[in-house]
Coordinates of C-alpha atoms in Angstrom, one line a residue:
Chain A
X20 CA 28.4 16.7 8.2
X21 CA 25.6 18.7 10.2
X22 CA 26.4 21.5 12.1
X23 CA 23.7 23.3 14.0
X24 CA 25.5 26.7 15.0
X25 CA 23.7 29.1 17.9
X26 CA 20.5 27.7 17.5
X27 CA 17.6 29.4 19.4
X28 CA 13.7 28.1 18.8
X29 CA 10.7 28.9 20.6
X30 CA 7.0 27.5 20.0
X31 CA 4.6 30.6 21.4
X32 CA 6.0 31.8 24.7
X33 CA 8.2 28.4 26.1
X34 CA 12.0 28.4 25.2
X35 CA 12.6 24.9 23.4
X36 CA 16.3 25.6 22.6
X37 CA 18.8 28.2 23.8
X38 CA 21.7 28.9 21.8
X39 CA 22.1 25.0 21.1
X40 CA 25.4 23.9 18.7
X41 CA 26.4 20.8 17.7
X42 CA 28.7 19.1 15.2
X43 CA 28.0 15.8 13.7
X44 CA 30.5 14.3 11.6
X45 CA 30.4 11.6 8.5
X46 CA 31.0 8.0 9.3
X47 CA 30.1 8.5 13.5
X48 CA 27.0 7.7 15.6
X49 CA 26.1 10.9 17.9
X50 CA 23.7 10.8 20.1
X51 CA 21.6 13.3 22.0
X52 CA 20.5 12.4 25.3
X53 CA 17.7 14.5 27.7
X54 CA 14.8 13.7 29.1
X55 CA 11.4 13.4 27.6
X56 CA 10.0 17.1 25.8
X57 CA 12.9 18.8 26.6
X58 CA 13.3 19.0 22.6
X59 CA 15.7 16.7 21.3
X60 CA 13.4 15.3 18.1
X61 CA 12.5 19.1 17.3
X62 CA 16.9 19.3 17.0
X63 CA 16.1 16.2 14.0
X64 CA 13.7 18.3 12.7
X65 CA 15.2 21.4 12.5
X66 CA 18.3 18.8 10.8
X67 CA 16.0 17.9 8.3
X68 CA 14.5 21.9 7.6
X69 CA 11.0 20.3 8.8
X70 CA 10.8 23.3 11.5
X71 CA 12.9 26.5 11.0
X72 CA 14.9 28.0 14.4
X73 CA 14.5 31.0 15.2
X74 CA 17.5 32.4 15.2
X75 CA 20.8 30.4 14.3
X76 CA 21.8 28.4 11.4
X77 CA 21.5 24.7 10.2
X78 CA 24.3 23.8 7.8
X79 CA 24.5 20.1 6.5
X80 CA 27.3 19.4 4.3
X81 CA 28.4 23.3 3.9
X82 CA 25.0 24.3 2.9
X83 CA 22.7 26.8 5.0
X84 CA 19.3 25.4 4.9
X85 CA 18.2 27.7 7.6
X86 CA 15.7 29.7 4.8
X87 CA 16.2 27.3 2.0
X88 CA 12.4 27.0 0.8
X89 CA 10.8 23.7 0.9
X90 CA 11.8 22.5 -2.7
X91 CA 15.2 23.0 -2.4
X92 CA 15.2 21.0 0.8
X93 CA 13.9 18.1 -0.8
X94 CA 17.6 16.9 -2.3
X95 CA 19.4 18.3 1.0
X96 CA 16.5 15.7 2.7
X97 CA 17.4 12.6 0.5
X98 CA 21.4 12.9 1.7
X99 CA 19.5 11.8 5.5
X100 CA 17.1 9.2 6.7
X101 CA 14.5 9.5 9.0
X102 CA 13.3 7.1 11.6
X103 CA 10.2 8.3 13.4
X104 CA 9.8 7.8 17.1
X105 CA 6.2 6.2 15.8
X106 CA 7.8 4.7 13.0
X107 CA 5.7 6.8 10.4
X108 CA 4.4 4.2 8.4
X109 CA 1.8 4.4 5.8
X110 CA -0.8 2.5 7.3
X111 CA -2.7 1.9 4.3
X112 CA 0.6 0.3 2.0
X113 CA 2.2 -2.9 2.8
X114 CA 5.3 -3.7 3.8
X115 CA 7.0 -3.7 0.4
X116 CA 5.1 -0.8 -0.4
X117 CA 6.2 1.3 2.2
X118 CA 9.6 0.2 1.7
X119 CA 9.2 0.9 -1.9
X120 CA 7.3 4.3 -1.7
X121 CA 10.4 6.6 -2.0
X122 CA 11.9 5.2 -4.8
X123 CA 8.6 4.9 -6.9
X124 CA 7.4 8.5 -5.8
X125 CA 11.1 10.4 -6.4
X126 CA 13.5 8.4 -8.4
X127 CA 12.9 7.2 -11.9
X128 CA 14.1 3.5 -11.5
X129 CA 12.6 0.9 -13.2
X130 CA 10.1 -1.6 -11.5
X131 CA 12.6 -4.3 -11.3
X132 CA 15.3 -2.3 -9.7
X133 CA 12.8 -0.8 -7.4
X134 CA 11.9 -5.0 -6.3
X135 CA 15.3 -5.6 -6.0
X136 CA 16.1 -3.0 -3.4
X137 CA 13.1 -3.2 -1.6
X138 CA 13.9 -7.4 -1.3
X139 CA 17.7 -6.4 -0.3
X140 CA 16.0 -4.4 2.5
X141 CA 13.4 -6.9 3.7
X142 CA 16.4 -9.2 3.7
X143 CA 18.4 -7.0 6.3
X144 CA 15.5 -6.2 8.3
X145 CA 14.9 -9.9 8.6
X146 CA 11.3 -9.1 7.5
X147 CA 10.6 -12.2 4.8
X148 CA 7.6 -13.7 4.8
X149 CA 6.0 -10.2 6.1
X150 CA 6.1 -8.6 2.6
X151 CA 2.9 -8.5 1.8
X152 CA 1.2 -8.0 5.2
X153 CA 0.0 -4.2 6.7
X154 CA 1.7 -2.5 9.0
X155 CA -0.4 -2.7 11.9
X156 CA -0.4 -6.5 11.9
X157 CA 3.6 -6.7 12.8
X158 CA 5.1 -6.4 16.5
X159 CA 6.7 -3.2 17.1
X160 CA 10.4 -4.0 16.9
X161 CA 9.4 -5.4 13.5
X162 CA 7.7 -1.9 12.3
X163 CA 11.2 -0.2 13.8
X164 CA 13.0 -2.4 11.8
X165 CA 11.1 -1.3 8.6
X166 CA 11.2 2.0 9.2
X167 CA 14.9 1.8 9.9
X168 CA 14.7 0.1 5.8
X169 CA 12.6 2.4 4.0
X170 CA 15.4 5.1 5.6
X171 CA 18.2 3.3 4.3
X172 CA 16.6 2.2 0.8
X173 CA 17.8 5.9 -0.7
X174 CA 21.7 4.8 0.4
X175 CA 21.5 8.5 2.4
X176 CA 24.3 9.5 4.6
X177 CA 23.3 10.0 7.8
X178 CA 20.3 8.5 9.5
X179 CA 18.2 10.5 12.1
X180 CA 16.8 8.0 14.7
X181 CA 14.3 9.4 17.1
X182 CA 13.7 7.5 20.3
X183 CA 14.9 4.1 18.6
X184 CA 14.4 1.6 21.1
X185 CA 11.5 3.4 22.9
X186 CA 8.3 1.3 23.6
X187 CA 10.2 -1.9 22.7
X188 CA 10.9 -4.9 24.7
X189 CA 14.7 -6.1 26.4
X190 CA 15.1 -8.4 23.0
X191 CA 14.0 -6.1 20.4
X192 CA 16.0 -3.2 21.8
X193 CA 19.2 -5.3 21.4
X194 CA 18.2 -6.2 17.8
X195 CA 17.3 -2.6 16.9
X196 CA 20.7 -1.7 18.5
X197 CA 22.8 -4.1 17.1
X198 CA 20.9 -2.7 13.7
X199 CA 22.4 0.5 14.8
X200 CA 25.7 -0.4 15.2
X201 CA 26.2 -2.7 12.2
X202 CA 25.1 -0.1 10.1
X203 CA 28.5 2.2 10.3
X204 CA 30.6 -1.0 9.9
X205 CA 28.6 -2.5 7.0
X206 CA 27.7 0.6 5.2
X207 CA 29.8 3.5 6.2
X208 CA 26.8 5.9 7.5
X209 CA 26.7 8.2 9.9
X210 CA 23.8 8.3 12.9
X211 CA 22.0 10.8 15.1
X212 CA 20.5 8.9 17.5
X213 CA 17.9 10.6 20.1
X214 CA 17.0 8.9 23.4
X215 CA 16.4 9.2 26.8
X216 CA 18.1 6.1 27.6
X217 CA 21.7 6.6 28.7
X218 CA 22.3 2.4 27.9
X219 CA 21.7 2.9 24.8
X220 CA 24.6 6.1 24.1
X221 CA 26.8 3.7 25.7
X222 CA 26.1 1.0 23.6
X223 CA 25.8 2.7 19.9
X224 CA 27.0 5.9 20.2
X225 CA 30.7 7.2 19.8
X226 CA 29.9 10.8 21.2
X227 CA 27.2 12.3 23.2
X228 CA 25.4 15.7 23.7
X229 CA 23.1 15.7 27.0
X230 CA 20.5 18.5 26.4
X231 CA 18.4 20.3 29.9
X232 CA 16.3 22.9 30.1
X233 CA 17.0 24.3 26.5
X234 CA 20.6 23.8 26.6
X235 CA 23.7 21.6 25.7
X236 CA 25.3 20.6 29.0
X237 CA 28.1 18.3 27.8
X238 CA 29.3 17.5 24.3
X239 CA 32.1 15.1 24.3
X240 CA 32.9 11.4 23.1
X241 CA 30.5 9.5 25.1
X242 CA 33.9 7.7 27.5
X243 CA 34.2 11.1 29.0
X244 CA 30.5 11.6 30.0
X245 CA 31.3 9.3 33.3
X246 CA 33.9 12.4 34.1
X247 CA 31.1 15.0 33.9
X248 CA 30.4 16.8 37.2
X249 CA 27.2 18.6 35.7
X250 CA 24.6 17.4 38.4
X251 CA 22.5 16.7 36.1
X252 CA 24.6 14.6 34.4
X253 CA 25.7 13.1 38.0
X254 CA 22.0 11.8 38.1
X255 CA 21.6 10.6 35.2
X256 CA 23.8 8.1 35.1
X257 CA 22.7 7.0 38.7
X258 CA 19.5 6.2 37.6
X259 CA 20.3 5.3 33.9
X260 CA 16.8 5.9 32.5
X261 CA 15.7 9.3 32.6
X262 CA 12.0 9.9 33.4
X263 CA 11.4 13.1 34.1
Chain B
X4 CA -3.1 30.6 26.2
X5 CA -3.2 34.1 25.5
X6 CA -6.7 34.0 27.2
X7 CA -5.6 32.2 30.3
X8 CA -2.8 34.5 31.3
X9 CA -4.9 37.1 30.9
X10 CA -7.7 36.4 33.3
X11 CA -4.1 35.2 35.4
X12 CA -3.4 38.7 35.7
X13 CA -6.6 40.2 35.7
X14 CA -7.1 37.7 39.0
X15 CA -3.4 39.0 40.3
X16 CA -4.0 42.2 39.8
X17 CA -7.6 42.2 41.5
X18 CA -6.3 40.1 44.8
X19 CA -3.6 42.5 45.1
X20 CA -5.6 45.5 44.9
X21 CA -7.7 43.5 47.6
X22 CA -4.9 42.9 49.7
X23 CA -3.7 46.0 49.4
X24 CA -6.7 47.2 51.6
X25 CA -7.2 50.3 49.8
X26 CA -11.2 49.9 48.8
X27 CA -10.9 53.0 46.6
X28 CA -8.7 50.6 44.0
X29 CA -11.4 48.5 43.3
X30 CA -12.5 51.7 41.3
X31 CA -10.4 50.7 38.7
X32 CA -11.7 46.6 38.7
X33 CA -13.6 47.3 36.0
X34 CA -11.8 48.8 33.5
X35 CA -8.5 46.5 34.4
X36 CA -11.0 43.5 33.6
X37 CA -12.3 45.8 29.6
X38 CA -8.7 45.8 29.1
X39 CA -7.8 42.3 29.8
X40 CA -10.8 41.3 27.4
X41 CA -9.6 43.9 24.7
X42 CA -5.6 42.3 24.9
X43 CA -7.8 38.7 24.2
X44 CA -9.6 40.1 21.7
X45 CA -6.7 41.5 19.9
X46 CA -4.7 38.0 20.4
X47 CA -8.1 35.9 18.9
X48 CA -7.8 38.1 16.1
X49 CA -4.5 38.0 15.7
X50 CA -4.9 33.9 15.5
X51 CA -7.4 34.4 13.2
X52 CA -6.0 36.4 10.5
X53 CA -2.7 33.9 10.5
X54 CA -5.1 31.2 10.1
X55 CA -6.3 32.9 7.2
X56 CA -3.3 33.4 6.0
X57 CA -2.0 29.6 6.1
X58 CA -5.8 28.5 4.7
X59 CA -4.9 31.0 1.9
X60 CA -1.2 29.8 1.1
X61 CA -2.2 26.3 1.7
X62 CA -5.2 26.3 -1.1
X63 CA -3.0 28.0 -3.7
X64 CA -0.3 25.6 -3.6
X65 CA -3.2 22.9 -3.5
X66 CA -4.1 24.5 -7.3
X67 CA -0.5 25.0 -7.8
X68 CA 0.0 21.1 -7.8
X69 CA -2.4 20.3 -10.1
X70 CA 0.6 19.8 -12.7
X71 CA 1.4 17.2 -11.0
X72 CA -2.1 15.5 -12.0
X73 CA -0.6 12.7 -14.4
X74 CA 2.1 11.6 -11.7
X75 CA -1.0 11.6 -8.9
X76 CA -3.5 9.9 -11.3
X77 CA -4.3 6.7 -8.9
X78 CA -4.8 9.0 -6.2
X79 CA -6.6 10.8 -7.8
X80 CA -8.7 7.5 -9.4
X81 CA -9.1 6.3 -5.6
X82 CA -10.5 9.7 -4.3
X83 CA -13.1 9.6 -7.0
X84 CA -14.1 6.7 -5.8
X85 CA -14.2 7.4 -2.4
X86 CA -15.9 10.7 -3.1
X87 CA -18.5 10.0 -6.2
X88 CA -19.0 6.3 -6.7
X89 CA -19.0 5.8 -2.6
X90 CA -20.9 8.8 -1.8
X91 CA -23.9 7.8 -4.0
X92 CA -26.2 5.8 -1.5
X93 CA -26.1 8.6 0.4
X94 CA -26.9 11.5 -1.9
X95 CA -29.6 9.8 -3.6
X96 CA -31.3 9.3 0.2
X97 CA -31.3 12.8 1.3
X98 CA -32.6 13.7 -2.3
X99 CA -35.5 11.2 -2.7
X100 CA -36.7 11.7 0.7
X101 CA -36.1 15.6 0.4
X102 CA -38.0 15.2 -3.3
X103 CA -41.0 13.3 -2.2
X104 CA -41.6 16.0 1.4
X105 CA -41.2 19.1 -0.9
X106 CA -43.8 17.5 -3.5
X107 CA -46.2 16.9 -0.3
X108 CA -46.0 20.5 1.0
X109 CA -45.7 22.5 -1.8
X110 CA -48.6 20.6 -3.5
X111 CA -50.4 20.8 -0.3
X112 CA -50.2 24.6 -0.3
X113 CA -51.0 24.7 -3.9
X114 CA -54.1 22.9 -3.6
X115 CA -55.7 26.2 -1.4
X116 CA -54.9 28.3 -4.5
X117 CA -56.2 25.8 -6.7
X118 CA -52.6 25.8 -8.5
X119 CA -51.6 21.9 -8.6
X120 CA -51.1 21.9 -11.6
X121 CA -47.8 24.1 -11.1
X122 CA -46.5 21.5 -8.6
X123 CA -43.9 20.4 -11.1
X124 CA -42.6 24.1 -11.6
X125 CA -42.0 25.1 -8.3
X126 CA -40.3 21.5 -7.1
X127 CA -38.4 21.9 -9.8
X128 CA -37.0 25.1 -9.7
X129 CA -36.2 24.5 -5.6
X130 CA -34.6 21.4 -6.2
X131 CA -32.3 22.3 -9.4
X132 CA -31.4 25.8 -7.9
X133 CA -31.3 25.0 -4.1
X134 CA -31.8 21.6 -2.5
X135 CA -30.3 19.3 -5.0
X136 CA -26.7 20.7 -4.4
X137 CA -27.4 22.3 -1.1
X138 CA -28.2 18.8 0.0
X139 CA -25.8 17.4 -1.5
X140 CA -22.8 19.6 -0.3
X141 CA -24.2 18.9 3.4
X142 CA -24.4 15.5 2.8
X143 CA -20.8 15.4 1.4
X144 CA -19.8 17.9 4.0
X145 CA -20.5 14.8 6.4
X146 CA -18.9 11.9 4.6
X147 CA -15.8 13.2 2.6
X148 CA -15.2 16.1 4.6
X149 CA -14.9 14.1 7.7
X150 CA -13.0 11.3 6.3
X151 CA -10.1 13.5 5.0
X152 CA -10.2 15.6 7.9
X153 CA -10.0 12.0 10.1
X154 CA -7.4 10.5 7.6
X155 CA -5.1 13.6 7.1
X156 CA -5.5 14.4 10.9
X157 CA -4.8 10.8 11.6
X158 CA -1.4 10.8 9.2
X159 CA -0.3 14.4 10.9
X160 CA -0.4 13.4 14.6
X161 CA 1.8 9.6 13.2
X162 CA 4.2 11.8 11.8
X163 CA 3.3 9.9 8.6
X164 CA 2.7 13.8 6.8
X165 CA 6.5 14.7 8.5
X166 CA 7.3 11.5 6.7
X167 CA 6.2 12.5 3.6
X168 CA 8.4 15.9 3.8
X169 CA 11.4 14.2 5.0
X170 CA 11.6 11.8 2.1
X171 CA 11.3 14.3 -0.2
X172 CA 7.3 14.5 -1.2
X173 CA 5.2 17.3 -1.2
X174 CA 2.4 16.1 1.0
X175 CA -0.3 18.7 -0.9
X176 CA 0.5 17.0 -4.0
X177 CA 0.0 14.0 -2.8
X178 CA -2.4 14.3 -0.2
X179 CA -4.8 17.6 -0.9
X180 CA -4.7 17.9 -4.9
X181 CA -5.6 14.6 -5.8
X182 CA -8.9 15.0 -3.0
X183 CA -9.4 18.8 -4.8
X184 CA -9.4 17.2 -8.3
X185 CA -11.5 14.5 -7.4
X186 CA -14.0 16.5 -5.9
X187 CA -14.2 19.2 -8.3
X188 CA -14.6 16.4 -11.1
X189 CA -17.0 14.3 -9.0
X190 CA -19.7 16.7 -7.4
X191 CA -20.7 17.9 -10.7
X192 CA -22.3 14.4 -11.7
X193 CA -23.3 13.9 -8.0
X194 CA -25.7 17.0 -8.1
X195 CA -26.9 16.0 -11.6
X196 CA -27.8 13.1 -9.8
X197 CA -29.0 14.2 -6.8
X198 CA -31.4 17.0 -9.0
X199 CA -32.8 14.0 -10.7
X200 CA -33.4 11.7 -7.6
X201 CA -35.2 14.9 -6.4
X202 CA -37.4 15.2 -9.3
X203 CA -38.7 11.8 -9.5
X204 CA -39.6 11.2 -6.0
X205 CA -41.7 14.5 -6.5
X206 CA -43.2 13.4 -9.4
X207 CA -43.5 9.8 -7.8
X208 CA -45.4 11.8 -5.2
X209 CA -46.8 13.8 -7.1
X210 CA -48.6 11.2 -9.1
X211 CA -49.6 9.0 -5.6
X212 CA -50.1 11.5 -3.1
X213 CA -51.9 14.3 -5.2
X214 CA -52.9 12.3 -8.2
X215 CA -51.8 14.5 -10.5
X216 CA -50.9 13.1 -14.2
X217 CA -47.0 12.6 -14.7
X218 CA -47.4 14.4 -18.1
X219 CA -49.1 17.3 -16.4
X220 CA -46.2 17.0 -13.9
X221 CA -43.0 16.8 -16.3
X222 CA -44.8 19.1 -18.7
X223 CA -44.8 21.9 -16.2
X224 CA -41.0 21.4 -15.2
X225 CA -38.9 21.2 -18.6
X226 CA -40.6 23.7 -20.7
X227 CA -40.1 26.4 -17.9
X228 CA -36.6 26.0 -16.6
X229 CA -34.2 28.2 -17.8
X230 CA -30.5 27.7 -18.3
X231 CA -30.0 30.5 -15.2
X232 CA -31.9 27.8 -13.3
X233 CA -29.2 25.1 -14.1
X234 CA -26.4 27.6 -13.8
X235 CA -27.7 28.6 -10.2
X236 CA -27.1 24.6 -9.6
X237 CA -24.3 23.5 -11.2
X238 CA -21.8 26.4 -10.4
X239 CA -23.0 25.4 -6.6
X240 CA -21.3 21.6 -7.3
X241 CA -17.1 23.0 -8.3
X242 CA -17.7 25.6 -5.1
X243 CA -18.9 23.1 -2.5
X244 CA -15.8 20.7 -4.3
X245 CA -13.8 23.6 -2.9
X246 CA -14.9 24.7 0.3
X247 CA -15.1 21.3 1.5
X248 CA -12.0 19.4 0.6
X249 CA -9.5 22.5 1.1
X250 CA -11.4 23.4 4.7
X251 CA -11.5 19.6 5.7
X252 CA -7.9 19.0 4.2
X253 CA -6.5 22.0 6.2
X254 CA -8.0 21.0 9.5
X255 CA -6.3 17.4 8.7
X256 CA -3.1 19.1 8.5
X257 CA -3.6 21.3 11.6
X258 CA -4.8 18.6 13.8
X259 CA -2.2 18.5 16.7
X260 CA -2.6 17.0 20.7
X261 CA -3.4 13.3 19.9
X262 CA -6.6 11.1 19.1
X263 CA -8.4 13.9 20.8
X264 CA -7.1 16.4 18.5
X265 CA -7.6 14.3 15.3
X266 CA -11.8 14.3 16.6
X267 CA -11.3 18.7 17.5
X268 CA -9.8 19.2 13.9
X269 CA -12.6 16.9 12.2
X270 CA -15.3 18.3 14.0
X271 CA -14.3 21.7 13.4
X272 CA -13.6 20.2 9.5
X273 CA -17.4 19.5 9.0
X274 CA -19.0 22.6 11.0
X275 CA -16.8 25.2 9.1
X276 CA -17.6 23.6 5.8
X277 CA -21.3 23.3 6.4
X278 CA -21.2 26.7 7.5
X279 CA -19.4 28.0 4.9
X280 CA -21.4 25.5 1.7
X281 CA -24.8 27.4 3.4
X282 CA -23.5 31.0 2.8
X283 CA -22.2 30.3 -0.3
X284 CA -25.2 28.7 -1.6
X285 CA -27.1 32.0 -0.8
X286 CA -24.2 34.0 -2.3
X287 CA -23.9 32.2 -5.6
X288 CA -27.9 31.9 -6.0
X289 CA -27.9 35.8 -5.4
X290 CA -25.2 36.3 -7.7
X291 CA -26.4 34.6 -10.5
X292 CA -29.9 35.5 -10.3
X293 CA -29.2 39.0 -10.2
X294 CA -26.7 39.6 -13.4
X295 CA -28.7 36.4 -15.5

């Protein structure tokens, strides 16, 4: 479970997050709606003790990491996985490599069992064929989809998606989606999913938390957001896709 | 930032004393305006000492990973290469063609004291003490300081260094220490090399330009040079290693704002470093010198 209690953050003078709290259980997909730079991937970060608030506390599963030093985070960071909004992959490895690189740089498995999972991952992410090929030569649903692997290849308990279907076309949204979704009933994980498409809470996500200007405006399973009188909220699912 | 709300409120403040149409106000424009500059001045220092601060803590845990060496070995393998074998064209260019000009001039000028015969002594001395590795460090300055300031940069603004943190790797151990080690093992052959390029252009020159004899030439460069003279060269090579691949590294890491801030952070990668390997060189030749 992550909890993110009173959480205030500011980069120079501008006001990211006021007060912000939020509770994400085991086994549920929450997603955190808002509109473009309004700070909902800093919220992943601070989740994964990449950024520190300025005031408040991140607790993920009982333990503060609000000061934890960098070290100590690094087994806190290995109970989540992290898909990057721009995939963050190593443009320089392959496919299996990149899939591969976690479990080569921080667990001591042998080469074999290292192949195995990475092939078990390739296999879900409907990658074969593309092992061996770079990054930068594969569409971009397919470089979501191995992101979405080399997050999973650790077996972590959460996974952090930022912006998941963003950039992509109708079809691969679906496909990353349906990824999404399968991945509580096959696996029994937990999600945070950040977007700024209100199709896609409704699809994936069991609860939602709709963050403007700095502040949570709703937090409730995501049936109940259509009973939200929050203008905001009003317009938002009027126009569906928020661009502003 | 800082520096635009200033001049904002120095602007506000000097239309409203305008507006306020009391012309004896405007007595106090100017010193309004020496306090807005002193408040920017204060705020660009204040920048400045925190960058200091993060270069600082950011180099010691670049040494402090050097443990982790044996786990980093092919990273550290490929930045050798990248940095020595890669960087060799390059370095022996600037030092043959730096060579052969100093062995023109200086044997020029000797020639009015009727002194060529001490060509090979004074080409030898500026090119072991100062030019071999002062050329050198600029040259690498160029190449491997703007490559990792390009790559690093590059990997920071793709979240790839984020990446990195959030699976659980320390991206100096991985990234910075491996460039460090190789550097620090690397530019130590690369200004052996470069000093001897140097020397055998001049004495190439030396033999074709001014006709003097290559024995005369040799014989008036090893018998003379003194280990201070090697000293005052080769401690240059593991302090250039330094100032370039931390400063470059560092920039990579700070780069933020897009492409656009990936070229700000490698520019400012090469012109700090080049500015910093040119004191330096006059610090450590001073240094040594004096107490040898």
């Amino acid at each position: 479970m992550i909890e993110l209690r009173n959480v205030s953050l500011k980069y120079g003078e501008r006001e990211i997050l006021k007060n912000v709290s939020l509770t994400i259980k085991d086994n549920t997909i929450k997603a955190i709606l808002g509109p473009s730079g309004v700070g909902k991937s800093t919220i992943l970060k601070l989740m994964l003790g990449l950024i520190k608030p300025n005031s408040g506390q991140v607790i993920v599963d009982g333990t503060d990491i609000t000061c934890m030093k960098e070290r100590s985070l690094y087994s806190i960071r290995r109970k989540m996985g992290m898909v990057f909004q721009g995939n963050a992959l190593f443009d320089s490895l392959t496919i299996s490599q990149n899939l591969g690189f976690f479990l080569r740089e921080n667990l001591k498995l042998p080469e074999a069992e290292i192949s195995r999972k990475v092939a078990e991952q390739i296999q879900f992410a409907g990658l074969e064929g593309y092992e061996d090929q770079l990054p930068e030569s594969l569409s971009g649903g397919m470089r979501r989809r191995v992101a979405i692997g080399r997050a999973l290849i650790f077996k972590p308990h959460m996974i952090l998606f930022d912006e998941p279907t963003a950039g992509l076309d109708p079809v691969s949204s679906k496909k990353i989606l349906s990824l999404i979704s399968s991945l509580r009933q096959n696996n029994n994980l937990g999600a945070v999913i950040v977007t700024h498409i209100i199709d896609d809470v409704f699809y994936v996500a069991d609860s939602v938390a709709v963050l403007y200007q700095g502040e949570i405006i709703f937090d409730d399973v995501t049936e109940k957001l259509h009973e939200a009188e929050h203008p905001f909220i009003r317009s938002i699912l009027s126009d569906k896709i928020l661009e502003l | 930032m800082g520096g635009k709300n200033e001049k904002s409120t120095f602007t506000r403040m000097k239309t409203e004393l305008s507006k306020a149409s009391a012309p004896h106000l405007t007595f106090f424009m100017p010193l309004l305006f020496i306090r807005s500059m002193e408040k920017k001045l204060v705020t660009q220092l204040k920048v400045f000492f925190l960058t200091m601060q993060d270069f600082f803590l950011f180099s010691l845990r670049a040494f402090m990973a050097f443990p982790k060496m044996i786990r980093y070995w092919r990273d550290v393998l490929d930045q050798a290469t990248i940095c020595g074998r890669d960087s060799i064209p390059i370095v022996l260019v600037s030092a043959i063609s730096i060579g052969a000009l100093l062995a023109i001039e200086v044997g020029n000028l000797l020639e009015d004291f009727g002194a060529k015969t001490m060509l090979g002594r004074s080409t030898a001395l500026s090119v072991i003490r100062e030019l071999g590795p002062l050329l050198m460090g600029l040259m690498l300055s160029a190449r491997f300081g703007s490559r990792n300031g390009a790559e690093l940069g590059a990997m920071q603004i793709s979240e790839q260094i984020d990446a990195l943190r959030a699976f659980g790797t320390d991206p100096i151990a991985k990234l910075v220490m491996p460039r460090l080690l190789a550097a620090l093992i690397m530019f130590l052959p690369l200004t052996a090399l470069s000093d001897f390029a140097g020397l055998q252009s001049a004495a190439y020159m030396a033999e074709h330009y001014h006709r003097i004899d290559p024995g005369i030439f040799w014989n008036a460069v090893y018998p003379r040079l003194a280990p201070k003279d090697f000293v005052v060269g080769f401690l240059k090579a593991p302090v250039f290693a330094m100032i370039i691949t931390l400063v470059s590294c560092f920039n990579g890491f700070s780069a933020r704002g897009g492409t656009a801030g990936v070229g700000r952070s490698t520019i400012k990668g090469i012109v700090v470093s080049s500015g910093l390997v040119l004191i330096a060189n006059f610090y450590v030749s001073k240094i040594v010198l004096e107490n040898m």
